[in-house]
CSV table of C-alpha atoms in Angstrom, one decimal:
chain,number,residue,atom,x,y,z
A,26,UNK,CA,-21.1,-31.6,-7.8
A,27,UNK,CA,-24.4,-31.0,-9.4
A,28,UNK,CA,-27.7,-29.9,-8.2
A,29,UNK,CA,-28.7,-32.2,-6.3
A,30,UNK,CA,-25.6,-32.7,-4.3
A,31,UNK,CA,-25.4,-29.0,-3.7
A,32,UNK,CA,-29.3,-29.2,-2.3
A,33,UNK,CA,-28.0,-31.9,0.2
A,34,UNK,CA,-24.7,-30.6,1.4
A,35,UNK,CA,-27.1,-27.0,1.7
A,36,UNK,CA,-29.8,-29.0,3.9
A,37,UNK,CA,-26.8,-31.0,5.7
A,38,UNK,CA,-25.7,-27.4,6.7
A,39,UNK,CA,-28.7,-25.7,7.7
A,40,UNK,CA,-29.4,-28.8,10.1
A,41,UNK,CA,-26.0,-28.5,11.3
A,42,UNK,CA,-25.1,-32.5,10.3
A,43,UNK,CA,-21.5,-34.5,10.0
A,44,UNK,CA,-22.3,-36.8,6.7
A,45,UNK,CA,-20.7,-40.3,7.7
A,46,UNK,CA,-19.7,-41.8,4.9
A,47,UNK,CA,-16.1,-41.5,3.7
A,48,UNK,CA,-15.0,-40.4,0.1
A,49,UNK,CA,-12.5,-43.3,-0.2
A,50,UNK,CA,-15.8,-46.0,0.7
A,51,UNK,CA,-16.6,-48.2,-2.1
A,52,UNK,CA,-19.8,-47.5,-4.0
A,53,UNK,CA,-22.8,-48.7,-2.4
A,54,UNK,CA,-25.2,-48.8,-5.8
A,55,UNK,CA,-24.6,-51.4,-8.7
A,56,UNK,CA,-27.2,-50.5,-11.3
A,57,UNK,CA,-27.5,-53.5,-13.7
A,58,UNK,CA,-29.5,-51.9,-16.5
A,59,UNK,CA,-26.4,-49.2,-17.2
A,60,UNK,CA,-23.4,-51.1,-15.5
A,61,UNK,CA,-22.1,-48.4,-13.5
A,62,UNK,CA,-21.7,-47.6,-9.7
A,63,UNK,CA,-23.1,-44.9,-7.1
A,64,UNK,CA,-23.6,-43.6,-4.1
A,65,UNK,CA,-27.0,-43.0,-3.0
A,66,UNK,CA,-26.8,-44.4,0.6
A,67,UNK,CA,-25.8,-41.6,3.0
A,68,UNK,CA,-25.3,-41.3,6.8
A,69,UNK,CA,-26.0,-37.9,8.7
A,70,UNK,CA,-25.4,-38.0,12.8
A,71,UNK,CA,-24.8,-35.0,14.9
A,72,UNK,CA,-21.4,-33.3,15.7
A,73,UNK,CA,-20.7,-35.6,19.1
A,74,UNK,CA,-21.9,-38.8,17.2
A,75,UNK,CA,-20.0,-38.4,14.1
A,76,UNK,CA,-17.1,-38.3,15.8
A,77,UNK,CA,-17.5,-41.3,17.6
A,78,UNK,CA,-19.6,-43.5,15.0
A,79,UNK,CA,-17.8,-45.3,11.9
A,80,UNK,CA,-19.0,-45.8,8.9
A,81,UNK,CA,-17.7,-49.1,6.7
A,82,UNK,CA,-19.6,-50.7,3.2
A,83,UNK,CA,-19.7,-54.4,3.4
A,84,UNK,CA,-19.9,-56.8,0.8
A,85,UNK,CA,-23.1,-57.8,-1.0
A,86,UNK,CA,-25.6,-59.6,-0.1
A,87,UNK,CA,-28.6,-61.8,-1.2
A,88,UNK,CA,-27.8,-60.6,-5.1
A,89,UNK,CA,-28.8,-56.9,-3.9
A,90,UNK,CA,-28.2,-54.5,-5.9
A,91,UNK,CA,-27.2,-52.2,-2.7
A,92,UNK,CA,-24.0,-53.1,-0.6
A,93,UNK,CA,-25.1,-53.1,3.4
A,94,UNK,CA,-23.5,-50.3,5.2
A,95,UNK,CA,-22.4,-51.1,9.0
A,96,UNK,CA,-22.7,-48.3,11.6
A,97,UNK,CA,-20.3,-48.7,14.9
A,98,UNK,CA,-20.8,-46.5,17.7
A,99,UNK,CA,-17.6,-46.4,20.0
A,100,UNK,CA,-19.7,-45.5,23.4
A,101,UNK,CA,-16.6,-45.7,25.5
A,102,UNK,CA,-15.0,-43.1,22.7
A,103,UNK,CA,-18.7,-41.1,23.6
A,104,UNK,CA,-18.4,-41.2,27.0
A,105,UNK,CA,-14.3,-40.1,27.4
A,106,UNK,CA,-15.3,-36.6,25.7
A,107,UNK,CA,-14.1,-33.8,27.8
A,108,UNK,CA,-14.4,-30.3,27.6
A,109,UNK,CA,-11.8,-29.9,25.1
A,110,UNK,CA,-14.2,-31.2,22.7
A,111,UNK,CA,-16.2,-27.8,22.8
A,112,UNK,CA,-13.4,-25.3,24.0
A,113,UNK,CA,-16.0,-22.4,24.7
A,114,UNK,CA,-19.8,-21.0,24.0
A,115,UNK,CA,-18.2,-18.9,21.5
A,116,UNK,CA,-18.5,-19.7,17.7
A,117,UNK,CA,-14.7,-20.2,17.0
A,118,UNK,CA,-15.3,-21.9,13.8
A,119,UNK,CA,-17.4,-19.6,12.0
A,120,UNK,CA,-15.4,-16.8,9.9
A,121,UNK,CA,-17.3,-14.1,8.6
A,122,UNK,CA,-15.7,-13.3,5.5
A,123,UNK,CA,-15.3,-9.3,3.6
A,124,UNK,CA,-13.1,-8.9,1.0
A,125,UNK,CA,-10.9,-6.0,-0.6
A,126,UNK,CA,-10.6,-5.1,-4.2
A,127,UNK,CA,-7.6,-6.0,-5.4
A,128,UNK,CA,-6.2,-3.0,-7.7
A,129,UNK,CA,-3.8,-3.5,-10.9
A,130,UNK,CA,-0.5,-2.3,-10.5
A,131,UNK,CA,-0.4,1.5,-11.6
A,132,UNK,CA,-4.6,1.7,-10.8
A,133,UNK,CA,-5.8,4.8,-8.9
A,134,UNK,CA,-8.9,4.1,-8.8
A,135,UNK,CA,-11.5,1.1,-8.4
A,136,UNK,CA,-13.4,2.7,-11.7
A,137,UNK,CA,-10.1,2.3,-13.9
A,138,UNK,CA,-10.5,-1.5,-13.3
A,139,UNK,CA,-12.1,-3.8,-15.6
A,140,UNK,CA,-15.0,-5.9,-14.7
A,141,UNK,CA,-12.9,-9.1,-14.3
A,142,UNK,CA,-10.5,-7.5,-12.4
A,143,UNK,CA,-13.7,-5.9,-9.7
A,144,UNK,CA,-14.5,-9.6,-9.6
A,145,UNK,CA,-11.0,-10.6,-7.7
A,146,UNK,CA,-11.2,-9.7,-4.3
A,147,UNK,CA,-8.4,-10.5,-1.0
A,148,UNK,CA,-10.7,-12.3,1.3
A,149,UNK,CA,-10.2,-11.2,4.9
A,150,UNK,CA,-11.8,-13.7,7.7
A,151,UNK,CA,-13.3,-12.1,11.3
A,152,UNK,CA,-13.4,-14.2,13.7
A,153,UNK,CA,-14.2,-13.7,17.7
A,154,UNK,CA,-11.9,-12.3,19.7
A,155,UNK,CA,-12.0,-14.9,22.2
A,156,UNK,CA,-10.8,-17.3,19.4
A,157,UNK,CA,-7.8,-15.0,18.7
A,158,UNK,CA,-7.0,-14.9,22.3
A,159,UNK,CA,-6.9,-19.1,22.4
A,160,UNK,CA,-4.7,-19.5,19.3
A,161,UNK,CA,-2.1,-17.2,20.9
A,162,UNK,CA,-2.0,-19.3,23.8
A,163,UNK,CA,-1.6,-22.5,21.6
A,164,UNK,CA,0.6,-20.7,19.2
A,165,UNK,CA,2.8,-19.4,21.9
A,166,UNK,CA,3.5,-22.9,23.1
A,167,UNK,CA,3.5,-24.4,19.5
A,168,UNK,CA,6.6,-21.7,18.4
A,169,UNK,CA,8.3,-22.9,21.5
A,170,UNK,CA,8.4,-26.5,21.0
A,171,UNK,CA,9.3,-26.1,17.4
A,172,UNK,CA,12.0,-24.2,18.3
A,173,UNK,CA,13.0,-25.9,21.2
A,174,UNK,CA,13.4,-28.8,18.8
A,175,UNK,CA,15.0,-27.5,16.2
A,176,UNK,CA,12.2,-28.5,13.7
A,177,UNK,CA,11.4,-26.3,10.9
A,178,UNK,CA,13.9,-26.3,8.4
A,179,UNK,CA,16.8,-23.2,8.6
A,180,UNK,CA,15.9,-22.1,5.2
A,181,UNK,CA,12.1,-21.2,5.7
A,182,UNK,CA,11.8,-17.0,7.4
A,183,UNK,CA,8.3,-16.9,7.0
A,184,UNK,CA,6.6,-16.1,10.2
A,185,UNK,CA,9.4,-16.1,12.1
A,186,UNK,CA,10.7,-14.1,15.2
A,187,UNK,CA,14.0,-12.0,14.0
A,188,UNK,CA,13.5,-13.4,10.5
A,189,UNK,CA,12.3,-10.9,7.8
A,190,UNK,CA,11.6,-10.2,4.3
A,191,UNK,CA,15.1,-8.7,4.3
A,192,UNK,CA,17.0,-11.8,5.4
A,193,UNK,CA,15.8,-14.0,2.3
A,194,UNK,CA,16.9,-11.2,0.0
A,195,UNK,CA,20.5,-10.5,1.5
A,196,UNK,CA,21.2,-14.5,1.2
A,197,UNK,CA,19.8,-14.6,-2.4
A,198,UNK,CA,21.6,-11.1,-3.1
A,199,UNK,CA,24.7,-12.4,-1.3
A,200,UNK,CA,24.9,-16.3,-3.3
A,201,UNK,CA,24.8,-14.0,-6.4
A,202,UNK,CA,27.7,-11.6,-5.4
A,203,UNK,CA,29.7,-15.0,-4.1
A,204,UNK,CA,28.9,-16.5,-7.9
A,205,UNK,CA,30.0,-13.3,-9.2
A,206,UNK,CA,33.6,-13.1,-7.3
A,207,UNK,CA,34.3,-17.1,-8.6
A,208,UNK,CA,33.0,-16.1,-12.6
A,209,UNK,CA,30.1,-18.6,-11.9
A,210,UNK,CA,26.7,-18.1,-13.5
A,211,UNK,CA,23.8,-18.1,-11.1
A,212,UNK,CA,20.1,-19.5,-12.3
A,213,UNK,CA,17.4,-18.8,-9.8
A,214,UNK,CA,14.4,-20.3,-10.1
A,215,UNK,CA,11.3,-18.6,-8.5
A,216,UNK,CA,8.5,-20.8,-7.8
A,217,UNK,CA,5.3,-19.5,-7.3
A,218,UNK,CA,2.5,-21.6,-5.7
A,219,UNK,CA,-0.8,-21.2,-6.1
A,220,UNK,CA,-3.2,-20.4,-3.6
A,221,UNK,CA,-1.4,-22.7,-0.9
A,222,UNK,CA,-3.0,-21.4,2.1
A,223,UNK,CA,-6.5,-22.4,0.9
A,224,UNK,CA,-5.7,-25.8,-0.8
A,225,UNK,CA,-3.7,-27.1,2.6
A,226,UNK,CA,-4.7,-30.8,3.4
A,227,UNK,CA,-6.0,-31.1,6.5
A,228,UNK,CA,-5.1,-34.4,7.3
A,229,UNK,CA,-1.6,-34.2,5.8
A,230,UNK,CA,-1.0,-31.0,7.8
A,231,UNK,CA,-2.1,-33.0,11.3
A,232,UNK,CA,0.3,-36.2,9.8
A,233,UNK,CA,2.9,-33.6,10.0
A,234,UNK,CA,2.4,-32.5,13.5
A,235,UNK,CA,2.6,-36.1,14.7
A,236,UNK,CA,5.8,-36.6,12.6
A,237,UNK,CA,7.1,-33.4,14.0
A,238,UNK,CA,6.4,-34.8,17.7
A,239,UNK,CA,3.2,-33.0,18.7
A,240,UNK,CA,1.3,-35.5,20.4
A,241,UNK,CA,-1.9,-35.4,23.4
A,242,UNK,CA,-3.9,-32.9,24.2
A,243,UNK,CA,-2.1,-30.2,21.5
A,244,UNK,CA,-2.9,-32.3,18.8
A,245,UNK,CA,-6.7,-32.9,19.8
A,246,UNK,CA,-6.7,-28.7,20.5
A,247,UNK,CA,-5.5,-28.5,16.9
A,248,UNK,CA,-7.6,-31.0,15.2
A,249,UNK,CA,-10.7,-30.0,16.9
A,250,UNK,CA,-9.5,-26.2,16.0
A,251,UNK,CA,-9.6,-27.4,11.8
A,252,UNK,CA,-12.7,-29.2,12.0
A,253,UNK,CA,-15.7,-28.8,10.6
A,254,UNK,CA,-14.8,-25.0,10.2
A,255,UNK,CA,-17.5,-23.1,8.6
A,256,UNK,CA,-17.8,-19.3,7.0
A,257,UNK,CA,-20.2,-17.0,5.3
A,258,UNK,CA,-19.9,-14.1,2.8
A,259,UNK,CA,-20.1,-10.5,4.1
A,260,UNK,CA,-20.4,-8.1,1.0
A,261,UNK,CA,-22.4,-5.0,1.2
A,262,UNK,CA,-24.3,-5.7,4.3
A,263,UNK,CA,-26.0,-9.2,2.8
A,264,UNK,CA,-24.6,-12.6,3.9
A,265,UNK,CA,-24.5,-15.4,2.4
A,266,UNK,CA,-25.2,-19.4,3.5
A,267,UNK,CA,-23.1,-21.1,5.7
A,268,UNK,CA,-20.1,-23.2,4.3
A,269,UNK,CA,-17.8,-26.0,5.4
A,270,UNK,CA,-14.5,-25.3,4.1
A,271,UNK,CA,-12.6,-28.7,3.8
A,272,UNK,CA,-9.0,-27.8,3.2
A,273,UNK,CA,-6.9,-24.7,4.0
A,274,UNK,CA,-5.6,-23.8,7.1
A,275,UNK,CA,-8.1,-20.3,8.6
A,276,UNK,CA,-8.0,-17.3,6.9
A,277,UNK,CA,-6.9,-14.3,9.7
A,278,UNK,CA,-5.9,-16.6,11.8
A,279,UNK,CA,-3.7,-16.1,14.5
A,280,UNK,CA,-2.1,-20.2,15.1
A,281,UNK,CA,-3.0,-20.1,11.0
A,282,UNK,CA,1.4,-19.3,9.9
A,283,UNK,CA,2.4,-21.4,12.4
A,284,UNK,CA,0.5,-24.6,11.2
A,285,UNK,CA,1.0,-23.2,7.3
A,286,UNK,CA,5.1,-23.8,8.4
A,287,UNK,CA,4.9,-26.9,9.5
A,288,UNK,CA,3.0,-28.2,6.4
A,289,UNK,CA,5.5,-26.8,4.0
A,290,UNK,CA,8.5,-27.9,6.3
A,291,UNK,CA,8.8,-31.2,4.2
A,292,UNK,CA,9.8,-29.4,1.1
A,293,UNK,CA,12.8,-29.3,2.4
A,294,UNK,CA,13.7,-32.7,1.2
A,295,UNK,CA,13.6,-31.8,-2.6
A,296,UNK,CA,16.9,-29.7,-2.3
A,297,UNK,CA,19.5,-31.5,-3.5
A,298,UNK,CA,23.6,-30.9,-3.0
A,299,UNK,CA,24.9,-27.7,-4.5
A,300,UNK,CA,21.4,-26.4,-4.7
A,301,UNK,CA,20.2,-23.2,-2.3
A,302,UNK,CA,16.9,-22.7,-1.3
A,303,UNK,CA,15.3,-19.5,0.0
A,304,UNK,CA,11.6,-19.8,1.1
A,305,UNK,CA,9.8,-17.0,3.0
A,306,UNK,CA,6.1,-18.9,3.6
A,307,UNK,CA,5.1,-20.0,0.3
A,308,UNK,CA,7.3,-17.4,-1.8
A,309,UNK,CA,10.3,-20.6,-3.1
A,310,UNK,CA,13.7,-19.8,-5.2
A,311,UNK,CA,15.8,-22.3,-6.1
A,312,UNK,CA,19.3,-21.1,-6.7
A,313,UNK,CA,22.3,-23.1,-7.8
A,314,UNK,CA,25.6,-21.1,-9.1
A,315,UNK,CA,28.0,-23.4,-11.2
A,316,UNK,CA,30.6,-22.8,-13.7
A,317,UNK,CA,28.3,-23.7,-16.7
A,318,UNK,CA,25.0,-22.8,-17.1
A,319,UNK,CA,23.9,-26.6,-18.5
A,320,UNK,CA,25.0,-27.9,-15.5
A,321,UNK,CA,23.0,-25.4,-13.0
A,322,UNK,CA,20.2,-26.7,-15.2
A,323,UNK,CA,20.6,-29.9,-14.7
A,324,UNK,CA,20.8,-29.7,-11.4
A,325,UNK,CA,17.8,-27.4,-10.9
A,326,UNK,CA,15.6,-30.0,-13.1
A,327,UNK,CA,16.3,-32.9,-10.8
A,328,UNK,CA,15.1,-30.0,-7.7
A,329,UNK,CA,12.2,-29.3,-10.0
A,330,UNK,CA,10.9,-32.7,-11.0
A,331,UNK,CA,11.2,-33.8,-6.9
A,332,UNK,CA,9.1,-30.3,-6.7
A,333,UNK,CA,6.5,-31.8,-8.7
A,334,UNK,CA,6.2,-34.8,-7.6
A,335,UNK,CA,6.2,-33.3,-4.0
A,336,UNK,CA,2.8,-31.4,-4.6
A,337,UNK,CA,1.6,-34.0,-5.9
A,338,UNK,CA,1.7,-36.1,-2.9
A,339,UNK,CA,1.3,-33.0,-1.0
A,340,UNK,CA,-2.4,-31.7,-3.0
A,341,UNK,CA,-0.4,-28.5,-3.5
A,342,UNK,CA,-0.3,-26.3,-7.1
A,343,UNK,CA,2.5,-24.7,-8.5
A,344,UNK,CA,1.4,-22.2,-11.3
A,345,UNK,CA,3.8,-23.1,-13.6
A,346,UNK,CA,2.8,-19.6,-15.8
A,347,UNK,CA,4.3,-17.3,-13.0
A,348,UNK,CA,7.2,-19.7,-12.2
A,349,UNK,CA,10.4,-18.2,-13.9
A,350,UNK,CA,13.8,-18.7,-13.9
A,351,UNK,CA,16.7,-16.0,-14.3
A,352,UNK,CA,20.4,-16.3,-15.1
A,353,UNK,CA,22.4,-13.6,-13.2
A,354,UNK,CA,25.8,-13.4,-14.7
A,355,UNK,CA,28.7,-10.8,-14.9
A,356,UNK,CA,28.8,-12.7,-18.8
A,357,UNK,CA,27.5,-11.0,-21.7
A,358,UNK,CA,26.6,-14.4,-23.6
A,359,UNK,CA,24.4,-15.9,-21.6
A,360,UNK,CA,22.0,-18.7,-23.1
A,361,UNK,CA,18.6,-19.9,-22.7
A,362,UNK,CA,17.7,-22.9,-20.4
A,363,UNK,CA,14.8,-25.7,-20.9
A,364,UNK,CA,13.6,-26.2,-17.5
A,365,UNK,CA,10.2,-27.6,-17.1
A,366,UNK,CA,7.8,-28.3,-14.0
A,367,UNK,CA,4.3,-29.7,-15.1
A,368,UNK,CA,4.8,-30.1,-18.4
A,369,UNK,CA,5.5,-26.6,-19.3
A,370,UNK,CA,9.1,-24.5,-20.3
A,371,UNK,CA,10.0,-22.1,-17.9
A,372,UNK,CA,9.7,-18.3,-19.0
A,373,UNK,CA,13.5,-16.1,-18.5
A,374,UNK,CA,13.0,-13.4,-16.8
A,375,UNK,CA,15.9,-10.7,-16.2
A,376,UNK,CA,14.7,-8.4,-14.4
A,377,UNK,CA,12.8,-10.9,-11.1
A,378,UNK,CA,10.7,-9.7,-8.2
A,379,UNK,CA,10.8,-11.5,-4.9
A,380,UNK,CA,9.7,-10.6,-1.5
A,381,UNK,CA,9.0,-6.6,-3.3
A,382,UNK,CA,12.8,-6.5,-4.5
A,383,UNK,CA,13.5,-6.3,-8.8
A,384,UNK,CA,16.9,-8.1,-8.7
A,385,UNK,CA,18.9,-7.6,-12.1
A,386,UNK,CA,21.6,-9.2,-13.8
A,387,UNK,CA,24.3,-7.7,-12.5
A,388,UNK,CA,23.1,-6.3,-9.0
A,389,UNK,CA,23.1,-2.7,-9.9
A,390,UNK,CA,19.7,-2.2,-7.8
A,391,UNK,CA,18.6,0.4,-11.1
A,392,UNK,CA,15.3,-1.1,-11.3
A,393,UNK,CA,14.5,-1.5,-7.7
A,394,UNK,CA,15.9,2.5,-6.6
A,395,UNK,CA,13.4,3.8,-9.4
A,396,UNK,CA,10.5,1.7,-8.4
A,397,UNK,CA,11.3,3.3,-4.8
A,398,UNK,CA,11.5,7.0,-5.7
A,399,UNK,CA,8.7,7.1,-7.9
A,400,UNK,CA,6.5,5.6,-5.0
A,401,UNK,CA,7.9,7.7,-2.5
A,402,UNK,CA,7.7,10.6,-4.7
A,403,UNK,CA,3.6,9.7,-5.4
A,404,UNK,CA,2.8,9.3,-2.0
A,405,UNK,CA,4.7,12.6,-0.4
A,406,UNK,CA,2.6,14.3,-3.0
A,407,UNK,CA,-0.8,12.1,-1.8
A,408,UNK,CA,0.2,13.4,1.6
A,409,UNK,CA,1.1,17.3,0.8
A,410,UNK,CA,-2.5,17.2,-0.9
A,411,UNK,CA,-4.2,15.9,2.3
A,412,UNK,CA,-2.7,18.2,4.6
A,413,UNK,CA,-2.7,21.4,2.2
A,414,UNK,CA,0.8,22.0,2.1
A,415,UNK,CA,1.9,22.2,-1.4
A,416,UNK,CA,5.1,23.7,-0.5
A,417,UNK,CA,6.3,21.5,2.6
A,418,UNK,CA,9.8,20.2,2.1
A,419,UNK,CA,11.4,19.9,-1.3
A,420,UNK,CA,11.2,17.0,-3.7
A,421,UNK,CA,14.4,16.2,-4.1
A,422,UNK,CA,15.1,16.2,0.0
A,423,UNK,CA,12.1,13.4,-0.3
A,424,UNK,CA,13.6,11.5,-3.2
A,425,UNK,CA,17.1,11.9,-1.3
A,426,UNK,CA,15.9,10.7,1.7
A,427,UNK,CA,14.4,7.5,0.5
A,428,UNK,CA,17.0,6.4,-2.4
A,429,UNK,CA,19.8,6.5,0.6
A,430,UNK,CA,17.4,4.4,2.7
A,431,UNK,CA,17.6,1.6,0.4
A,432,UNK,CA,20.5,2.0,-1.3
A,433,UNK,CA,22.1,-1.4,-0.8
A,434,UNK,CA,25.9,-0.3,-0.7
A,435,UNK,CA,25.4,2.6,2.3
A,436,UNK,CA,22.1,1.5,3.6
A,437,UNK,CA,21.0,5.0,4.8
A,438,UNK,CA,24.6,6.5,5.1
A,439,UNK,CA,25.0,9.7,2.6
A,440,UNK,CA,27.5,10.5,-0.2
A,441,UNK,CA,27.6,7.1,-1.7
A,442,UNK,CA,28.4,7.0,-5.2
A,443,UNK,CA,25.7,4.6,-6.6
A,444,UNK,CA,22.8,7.0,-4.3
A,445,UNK,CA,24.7,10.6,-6.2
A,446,UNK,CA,24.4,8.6,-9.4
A,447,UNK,CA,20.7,8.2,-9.4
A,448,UNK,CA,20.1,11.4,-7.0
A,449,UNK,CA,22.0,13.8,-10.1
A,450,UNK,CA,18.8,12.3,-12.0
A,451,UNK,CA,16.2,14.6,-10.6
A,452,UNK,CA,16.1,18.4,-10.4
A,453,UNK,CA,16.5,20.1,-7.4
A,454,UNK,CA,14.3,23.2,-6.7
């Protein structure tokens, strides 16, 4: 978009206008001197008469260089609006947006950061309270048909009740152990998507609600809840314009997971036989354990190249750069795969992260019990500092406490031999 386009869509905003005409429309401009095609013909109406007006580019006429452009007005459509239409006096569709600096891993400090890194912030969206209070009631009801229905697909724990974090990790952690007792070689793939909340299409998403059976006045609610949904900036007490954001489901919001599920549930047809798929929202891994690593990767491409050509339809992004692949084998010759998505070769990496768990080759849980005591050992020291006891408990009782807590094998029962093993590590005072 260029200047000018940017001065309209700014004026259409600040007069608060629906524009009429639809991308997909032919172009209404034939310029004869340089043979190519525009579209300098617009249509603005107001909120209630863009959504009952239609907007369709006829054929030429005369030898005019401009196509005619045929405005219907459905006055039945006008006159059948209800309330629903305008669910409140509130403004539910304006998000006031903030955002936190995101900090490197092993930063203290937003000073340490470079000035690319000050640049990437976590958006965080406020919106009314009254707005929160309606989504719960439609999410409430939403949850309840989906589950009543049995419609989202078994292996997706995002946003679910009595499904955690922890769930995804003991399935992936328990495949591996499974591979392990038969000598197979497990390849996991972990797919990373990028920014999927933001780039959700709208109409795909409300295609999938209709396909999943959600039908009268839930679907209007829902529509009507991701149209023409507008935010501003809020950074150091100075706002910004209003914007219309076209695609992504609302940032902070409460119905936001719910309707994020359903769009991802048709992944669910890319996994193919002997394939396992764990998905926690976005978060993917693709795991398949064989007895030969060439033909784990064969399999795994097919999942990959359906992958692909699932975003595709989908107008989802996979960053192929953070999407790795890891072999976890009890062998010690264990070669490298070719597995592609968009193009590009999948990295190896042994030592994974997904969901805040470092898997490694052989389940030993090293890397994963360090990362844990170091940041329980910082943070008991963060806290000894703010309450001004420097001599409040002992180090190692702290480091003690939270290695049993996660050790995978006792799970917070004592005297294990993989927790004394890392535990004869520190010093005791």
């Amino acid at each position: 978009m260029d200047h000018r386009g940017e001065e309209v869509e700014n004026w259409q905003i600040d007069q608060n206008l629906q524009l009429l005409n639809d991308p997909e429309d032919q172009d209404t401009f034939y310029s004869r001197r340089w043979r190519t095609t525009s579209t300098p013909d617009l249509g603005f109406a107001t909120d209630d008469i863009a959504k009952c007006t239609t907007c369709t580019v006829q054929d030429q006429l005369a030898g005019s260089d401009h196509r005619p452009i045929m405005l219907t007005v459905d006055l039945n459509m006008k006159r059948s609006m209800t309330q629903e239409e305008n669910i409140g006096p509130f403004q539910y569709k304006l998000e006031d947006r903030t955002g936190l600096l995101k900090l490197e891993e092993g930063a203290s400090h937003p000073n340490t950061q470079s000035r690319q890194a000050k640049e990437q912030r976590e958006p965080i969206s406020l919106t009314s309270c009254m707005c929160k209070l309606m989504e719960r009631m439609i999410n409430k009801r939403l949850v309840w048909y989906l589950q009543k229905h049995n419609i989202l697909m078994d292996e997706q724990a995002g946003f679910r009740q009595f499904r955690s974090t922890e769930d995804q990790v003991a399935y992936i952690a328990q495949t591996i152990e499974d591979g392990y007792q038969k000598q197979q070689h497990t390849v996991t793939v972990w797919v990373d998507m990028e920014k999927a909340f933001d780039i959700v299409w709208k109409k795909c998403l409300i295609l999938q609600m209709m396909q999943a059976g959600v039908s009268h006045n839930m679907l209007k609610l829902i529509q009507n809840y991701l149209s023409q949904r507008t935010g501003r900036v809020n950074l150091q007490g100075r706002g910004s314009r209003q914007a219309i954001f076209k695609d992504g489901v609302p940032q902070g919001g409460v119905l936001s997971p719910t309707l994020f599920l359903v769009f991802m549930n048709s992944i669910q047809n890319i996994i193919r036989p002997h394939v396992k798929a764990a998905l926690y929202a976005d978060d993917l891994a693709l795991i398949c354990s064989e007895d030969s690593c060439g033909t784990a990767q064969v399999r795994l491409q097919e999942c990959l190249t359906l992958l692909e050509q699932w975003t595709d339809d989908w107008a989802m992004t996979i960053n192929a750069a953070k999407t790795t692949y890891s072999i976890l084998s009890l062998s010690t010759k264990i070669p490298n795969l070719r597995l592609r998505i968009n193009n590009s070769l999948l990295e190896k990496e042994n030592y994974p992260k997904y969901l805040g768990v470092t898997f490694d080759p052989r389940l030993t849980w090293c890397n994963q019990i360090e990362t844990v005591q170091k940041n329980a050992v910082r943070r008991t020291l963060l806290l000894k500092k703010l309450s001004g006891q420097e001599q409040a408990g002992s180090r190692h009782e702290t480091t003690e406490e939270n290695i049993c807590r996660l050790c995978p094998t006792c799970h917070g029962i004592r005297n294990c031999s993989m927790g004394n093993r890392f535990l004869d590590k520190f010093p005791k005072n």
